[in-house]
mmCIF file of C-alpha atoms and ligand atoms in Angstrom:
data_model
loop_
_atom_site.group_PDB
_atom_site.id
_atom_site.type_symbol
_atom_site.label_atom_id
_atom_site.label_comp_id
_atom_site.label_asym_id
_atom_site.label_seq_id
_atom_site.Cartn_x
_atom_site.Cartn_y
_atom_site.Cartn_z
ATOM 1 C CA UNK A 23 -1.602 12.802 10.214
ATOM 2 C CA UNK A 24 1.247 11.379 12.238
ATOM 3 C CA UNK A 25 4.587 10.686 10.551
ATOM 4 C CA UNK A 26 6.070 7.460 11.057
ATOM 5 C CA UNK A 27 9.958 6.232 10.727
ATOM 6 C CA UNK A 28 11.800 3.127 10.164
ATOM 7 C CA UNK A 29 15.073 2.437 9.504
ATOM 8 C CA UNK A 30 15.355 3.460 6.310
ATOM 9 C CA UNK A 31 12.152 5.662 5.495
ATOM 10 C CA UNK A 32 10.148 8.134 6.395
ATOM 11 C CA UNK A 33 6.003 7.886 6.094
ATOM 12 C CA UNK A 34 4.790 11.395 5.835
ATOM 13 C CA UNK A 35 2.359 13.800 4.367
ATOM 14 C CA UNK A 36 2.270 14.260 0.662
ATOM 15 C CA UNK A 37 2.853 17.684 -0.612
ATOM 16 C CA UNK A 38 2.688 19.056 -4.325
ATOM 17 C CA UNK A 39 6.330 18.709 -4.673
ATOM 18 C CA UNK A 40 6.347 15.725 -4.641
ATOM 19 C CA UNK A 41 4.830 15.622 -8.030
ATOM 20 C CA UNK A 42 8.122 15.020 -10.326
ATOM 21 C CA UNK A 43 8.886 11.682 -7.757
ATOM 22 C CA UNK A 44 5.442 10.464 -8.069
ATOM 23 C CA UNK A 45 4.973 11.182 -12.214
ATOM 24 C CA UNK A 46 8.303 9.338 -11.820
ATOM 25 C CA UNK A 47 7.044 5.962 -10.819
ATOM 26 C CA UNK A 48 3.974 6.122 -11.480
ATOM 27 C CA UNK A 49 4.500 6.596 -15.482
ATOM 28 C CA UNK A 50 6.259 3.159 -15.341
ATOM 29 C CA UNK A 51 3.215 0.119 -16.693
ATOM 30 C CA UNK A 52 5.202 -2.276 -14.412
ATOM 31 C CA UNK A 53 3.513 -0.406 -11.052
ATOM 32 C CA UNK A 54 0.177 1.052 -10.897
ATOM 33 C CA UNK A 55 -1.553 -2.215 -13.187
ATOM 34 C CA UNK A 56 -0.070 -4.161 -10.572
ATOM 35 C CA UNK A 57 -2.332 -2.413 -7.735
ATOM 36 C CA UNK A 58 -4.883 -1.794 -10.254
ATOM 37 C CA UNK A 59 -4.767 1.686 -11.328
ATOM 38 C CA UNK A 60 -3.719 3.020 -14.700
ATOM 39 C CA UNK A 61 -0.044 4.465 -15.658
ATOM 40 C CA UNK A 62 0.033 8.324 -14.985
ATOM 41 C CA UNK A 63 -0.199 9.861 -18.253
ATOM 42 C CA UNK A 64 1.411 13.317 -17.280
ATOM 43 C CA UNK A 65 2.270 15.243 -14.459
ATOM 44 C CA UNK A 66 -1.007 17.106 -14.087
ATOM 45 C CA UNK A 67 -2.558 13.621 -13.316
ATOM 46 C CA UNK A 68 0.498 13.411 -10.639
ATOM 47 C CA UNK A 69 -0.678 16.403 -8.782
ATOM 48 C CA UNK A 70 -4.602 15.519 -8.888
ATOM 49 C CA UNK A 71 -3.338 11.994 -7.307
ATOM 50 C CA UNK A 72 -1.684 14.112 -4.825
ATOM 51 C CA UNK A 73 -4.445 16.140 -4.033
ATOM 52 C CA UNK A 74 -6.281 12.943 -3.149
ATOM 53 C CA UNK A 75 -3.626 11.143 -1.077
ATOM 54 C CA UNK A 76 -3.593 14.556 0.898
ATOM 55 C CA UNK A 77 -7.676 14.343 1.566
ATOM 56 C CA UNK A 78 -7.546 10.495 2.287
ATOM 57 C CA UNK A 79 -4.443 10.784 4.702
ATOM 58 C CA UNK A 80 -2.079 8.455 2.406
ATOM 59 C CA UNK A 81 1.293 8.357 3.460
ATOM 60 C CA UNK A 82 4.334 9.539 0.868
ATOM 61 C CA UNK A 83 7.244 7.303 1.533
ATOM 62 C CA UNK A 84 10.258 8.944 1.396
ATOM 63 C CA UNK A 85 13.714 6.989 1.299
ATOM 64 C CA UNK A 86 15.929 8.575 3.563
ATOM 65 C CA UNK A 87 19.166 8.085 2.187
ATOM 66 C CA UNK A 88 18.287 10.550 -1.074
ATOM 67 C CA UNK A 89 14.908 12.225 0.479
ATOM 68 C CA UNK A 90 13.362 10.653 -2.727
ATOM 69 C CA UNK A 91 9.817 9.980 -2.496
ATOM 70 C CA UNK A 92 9.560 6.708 -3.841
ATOM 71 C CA UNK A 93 6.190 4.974 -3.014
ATOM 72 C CA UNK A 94 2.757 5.398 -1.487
ATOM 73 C CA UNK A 95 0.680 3.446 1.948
ATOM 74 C CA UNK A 96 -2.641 4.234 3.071
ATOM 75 C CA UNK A 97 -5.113 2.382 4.953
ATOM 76 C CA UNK A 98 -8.225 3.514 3.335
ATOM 77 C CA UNK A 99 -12.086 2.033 4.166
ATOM 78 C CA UNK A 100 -12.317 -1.342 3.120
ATOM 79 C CA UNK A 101 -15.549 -1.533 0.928
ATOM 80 C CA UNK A 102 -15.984 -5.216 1.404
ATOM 81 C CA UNK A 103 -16.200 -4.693 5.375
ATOM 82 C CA UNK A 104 -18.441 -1.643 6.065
ATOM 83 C CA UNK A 105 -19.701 -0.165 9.736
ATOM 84 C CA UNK A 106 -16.514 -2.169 10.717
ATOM 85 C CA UNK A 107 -13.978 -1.119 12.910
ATOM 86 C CA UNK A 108 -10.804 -1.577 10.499
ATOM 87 C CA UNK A 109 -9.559 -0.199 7.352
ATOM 88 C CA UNK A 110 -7.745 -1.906 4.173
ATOM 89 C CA UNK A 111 -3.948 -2.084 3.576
ATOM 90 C CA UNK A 112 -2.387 -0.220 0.453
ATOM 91 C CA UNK A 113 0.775 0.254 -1.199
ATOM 92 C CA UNK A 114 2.755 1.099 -3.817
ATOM 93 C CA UNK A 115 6.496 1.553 -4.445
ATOM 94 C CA UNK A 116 8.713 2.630 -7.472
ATOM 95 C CA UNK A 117 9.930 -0.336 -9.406
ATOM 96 C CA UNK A 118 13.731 0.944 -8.725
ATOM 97 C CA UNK A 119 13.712 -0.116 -5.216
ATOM 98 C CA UNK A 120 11.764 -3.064 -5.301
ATOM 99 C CA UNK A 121 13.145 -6.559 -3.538
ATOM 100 C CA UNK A 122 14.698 -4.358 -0.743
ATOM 101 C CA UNK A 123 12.323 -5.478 2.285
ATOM 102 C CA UNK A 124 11.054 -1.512 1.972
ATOM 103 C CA UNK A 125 7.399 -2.500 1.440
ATOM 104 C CA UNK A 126 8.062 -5.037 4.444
ATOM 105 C CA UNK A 127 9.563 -2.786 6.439
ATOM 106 C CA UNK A 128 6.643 0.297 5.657
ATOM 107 C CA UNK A 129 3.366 -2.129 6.233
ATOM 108 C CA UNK A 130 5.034 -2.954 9.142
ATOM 109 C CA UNK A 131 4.929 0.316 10.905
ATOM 110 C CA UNK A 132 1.623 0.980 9.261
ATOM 111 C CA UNK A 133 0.261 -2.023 10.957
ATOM 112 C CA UNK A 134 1.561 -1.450 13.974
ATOM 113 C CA UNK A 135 0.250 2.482 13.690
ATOM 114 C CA UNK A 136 -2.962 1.115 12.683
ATOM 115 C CA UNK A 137 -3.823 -0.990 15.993
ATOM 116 C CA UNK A 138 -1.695 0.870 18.499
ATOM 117 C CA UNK A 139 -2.841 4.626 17.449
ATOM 118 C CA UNK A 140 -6.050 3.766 15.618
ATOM 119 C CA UNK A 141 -7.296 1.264 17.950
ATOM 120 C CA UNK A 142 -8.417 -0.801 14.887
ATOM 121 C CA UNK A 143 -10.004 -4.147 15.546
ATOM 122 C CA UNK A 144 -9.141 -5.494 11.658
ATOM 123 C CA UNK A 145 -6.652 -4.957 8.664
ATOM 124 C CA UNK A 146 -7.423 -6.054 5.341
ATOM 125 C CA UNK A 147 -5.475 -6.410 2.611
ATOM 126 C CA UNK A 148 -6.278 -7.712 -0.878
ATOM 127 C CA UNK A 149 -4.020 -9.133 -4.235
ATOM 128 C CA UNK A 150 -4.641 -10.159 -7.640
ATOM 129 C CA UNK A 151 -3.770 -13.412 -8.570
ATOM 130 C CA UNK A 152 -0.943 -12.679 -10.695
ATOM 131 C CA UNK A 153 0.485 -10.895 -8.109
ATOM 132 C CA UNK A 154 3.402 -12.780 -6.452
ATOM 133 C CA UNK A 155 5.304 -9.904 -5.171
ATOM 134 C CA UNK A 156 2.367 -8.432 -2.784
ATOM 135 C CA UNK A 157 1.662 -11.732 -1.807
ATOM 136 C CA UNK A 158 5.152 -12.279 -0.052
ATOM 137 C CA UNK A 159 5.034 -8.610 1.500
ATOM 138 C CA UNK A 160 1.665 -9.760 3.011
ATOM 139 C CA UNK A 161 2.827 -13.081 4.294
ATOM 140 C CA UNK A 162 6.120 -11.309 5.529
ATOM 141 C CA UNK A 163 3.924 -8.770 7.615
ATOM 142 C CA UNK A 164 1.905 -11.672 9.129
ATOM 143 C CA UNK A 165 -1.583 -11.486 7.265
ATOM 144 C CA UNK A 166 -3.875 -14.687 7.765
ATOM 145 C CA UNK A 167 -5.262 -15.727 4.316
ATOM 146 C CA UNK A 168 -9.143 -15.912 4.248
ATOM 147 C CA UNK A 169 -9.798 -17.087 0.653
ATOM 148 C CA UNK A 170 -10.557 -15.788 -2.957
ATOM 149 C CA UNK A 171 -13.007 -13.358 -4.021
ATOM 150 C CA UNK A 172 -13.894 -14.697 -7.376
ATOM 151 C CA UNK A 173 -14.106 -11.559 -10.229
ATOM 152 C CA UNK A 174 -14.216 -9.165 -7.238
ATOM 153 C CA UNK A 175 -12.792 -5.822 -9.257
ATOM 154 C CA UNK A 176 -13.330 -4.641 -12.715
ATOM 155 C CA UNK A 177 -9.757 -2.400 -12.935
ATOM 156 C CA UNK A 178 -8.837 0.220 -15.042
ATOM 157 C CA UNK A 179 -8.730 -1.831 -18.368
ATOM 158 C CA UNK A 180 -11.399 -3.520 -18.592
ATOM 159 C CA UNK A 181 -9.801 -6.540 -16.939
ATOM 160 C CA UNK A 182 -12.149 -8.392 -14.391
ATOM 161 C CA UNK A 183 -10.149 -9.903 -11.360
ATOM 162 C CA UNK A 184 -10.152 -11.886 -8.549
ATOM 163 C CA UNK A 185 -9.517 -10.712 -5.026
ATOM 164 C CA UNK A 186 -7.070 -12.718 -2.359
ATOM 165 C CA UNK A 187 -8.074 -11.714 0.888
ATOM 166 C CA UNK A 188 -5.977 -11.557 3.695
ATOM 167 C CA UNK A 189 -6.265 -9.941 7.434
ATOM 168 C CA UNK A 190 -5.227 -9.329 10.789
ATOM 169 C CA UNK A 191 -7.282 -9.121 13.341
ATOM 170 C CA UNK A 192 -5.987 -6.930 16.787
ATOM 171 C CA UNK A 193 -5.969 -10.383 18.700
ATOM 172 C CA UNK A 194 -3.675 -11.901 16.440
ATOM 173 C CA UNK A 195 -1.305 -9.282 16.524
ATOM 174 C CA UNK A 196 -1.340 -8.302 20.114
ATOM 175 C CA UNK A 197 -1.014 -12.150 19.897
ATOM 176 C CA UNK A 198 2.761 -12.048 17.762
ATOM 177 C CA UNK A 199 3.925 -9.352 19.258
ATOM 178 C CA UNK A 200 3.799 -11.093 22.502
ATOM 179 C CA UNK A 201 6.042 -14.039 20.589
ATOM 180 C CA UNK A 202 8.196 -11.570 19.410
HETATM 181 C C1 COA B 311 4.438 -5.335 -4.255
HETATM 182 C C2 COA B 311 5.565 -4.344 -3.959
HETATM 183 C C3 COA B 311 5.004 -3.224 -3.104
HETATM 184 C C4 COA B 311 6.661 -5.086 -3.179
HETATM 185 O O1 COA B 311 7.588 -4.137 -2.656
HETATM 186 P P1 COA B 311 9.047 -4.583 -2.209
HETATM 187 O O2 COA B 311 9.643 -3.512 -1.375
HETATM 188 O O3 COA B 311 9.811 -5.053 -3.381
HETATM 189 O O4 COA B 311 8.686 -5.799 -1.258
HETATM 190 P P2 COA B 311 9.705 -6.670 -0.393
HETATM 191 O O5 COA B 311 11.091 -6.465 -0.878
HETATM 192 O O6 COA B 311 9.390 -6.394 1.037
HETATM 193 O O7 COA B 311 9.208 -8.131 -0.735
HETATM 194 C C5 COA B 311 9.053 -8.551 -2.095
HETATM 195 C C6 COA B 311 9.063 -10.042 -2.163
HETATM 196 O O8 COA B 311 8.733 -10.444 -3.489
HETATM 197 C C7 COA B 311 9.783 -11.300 -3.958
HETATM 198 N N1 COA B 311 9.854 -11.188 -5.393
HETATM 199 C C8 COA B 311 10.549 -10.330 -6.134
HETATM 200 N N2 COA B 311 10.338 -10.577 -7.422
HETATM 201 C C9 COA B 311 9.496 -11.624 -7.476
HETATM 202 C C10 COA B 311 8.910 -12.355 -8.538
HETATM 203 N N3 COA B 311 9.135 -12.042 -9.800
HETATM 204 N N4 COA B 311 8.066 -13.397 -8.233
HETATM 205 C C11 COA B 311 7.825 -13.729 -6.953
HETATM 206 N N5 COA B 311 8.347 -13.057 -5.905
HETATM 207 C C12 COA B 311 9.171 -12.018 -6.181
HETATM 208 C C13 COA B 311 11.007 -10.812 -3.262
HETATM 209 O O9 COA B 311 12.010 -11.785 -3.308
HETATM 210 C C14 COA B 311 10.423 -10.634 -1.865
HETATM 211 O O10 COA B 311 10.187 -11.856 -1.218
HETATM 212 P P3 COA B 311 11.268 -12.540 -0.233
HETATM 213 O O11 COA B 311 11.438 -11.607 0.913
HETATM 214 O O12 COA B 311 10.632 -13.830 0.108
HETATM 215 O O13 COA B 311 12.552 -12.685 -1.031
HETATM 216 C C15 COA B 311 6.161 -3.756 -5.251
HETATM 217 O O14 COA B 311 6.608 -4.808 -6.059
HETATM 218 C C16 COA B 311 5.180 -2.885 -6.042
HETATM 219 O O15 COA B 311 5.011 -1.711 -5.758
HETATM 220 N N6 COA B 311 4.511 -3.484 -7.049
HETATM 221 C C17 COA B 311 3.574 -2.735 -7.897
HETATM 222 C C18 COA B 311 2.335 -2.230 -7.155
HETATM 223 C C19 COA B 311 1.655 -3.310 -6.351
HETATM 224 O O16 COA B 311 1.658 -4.460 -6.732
HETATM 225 N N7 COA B 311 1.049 -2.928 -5.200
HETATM 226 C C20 COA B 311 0.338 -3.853 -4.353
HETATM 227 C C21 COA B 311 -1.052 -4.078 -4.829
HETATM 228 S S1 COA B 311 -1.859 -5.352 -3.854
#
């Protein structure tokens, strides 16, 4: 799994000390709800996260000025588009950095890792509707909206949601990058 910088962070493999960062944020109701996954309840449910981000190649973002692991990106398979060509668009960050641009400036490079490296022909990415937050990273990053999946997910809580979908397809981004 390739590392990836930006300006201010580092995308890289997650490793099992990263558990105290991750219990860290992820404790906090104001995050994981938010992407649909419960609060971590201890640290031992920190390290069998970890385990899992290791086997499906999610990235740990790191912020470089404190070498604090503050968030999470993958692009995992996108179980609304199967025997595709693309993969989905995930993230997560700690609530203490949030309103930065670091989400922004992470999908970015993930994108652009995702059709230069990957070849990928599509990236999804998907929001609940009380989601405001995600929605302006994914506008910021260039996403095309395609409409609402109406009580798409049944998340942790019981709560059944609905499911904005945005993409990109390779075309539009060779397309913007061309535009500069
Ligand atoms: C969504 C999330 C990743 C955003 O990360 P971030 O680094 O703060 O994102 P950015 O700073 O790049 O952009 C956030 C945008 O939301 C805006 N914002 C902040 N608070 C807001 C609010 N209460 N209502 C609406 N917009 C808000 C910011 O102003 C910014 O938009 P702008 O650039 O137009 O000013 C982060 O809030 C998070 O981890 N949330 C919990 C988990 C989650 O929702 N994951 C995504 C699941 S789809």
């Amino acid at each position: 799994m390739k590392t990836l910088e930006t300006e201010r962070l580092l995308l890289r493999l997650w490793s099992m000390q990263d558990a105290d960062d991750l219990y860290e944020y992820a404790k906090n109701p104001n995050v994981g709800p938010n992407a649909g996954w419960e609060p971590h309840k201890d640290k031992e449910f920190s390290r069998n996260i970890i385990k899992m981000f290791i086997e499906d190649e999610v990235w740990a973002i790191e912020y470089k000025e404190n070498n604090k692991v503050i968030g999470s990106i993958g692009l995992h398979e996108d179980r609304k588009r199967i025997r595709i060509n693309g993969k989905m668009l995930g993230y997560v960050l700690s609530e203490d950095y949030w309103g930065k641009g670091l989400m922004t400036e992470a999908a970015s490079a993930v994108i652009k890792h995702g059709f230069e490296e990957m070849n990928l022909n599509i990236i999804s990415v998907y929001h609940y509707p009380f989601n405001d937050k995600s929605k302006r990273v994914i506008e910021k990053c260039g996403f095309k909206y395609e409409g609402t999946l109406r009580e798409a997910t049944r998340i942790f809580d019981g709560r059944i949601l609905d499911d904005l979908c945005y993409s990109i397809l390779k075309e539009e981004y060779e397309a913007d990058k061309k535009l500069g």
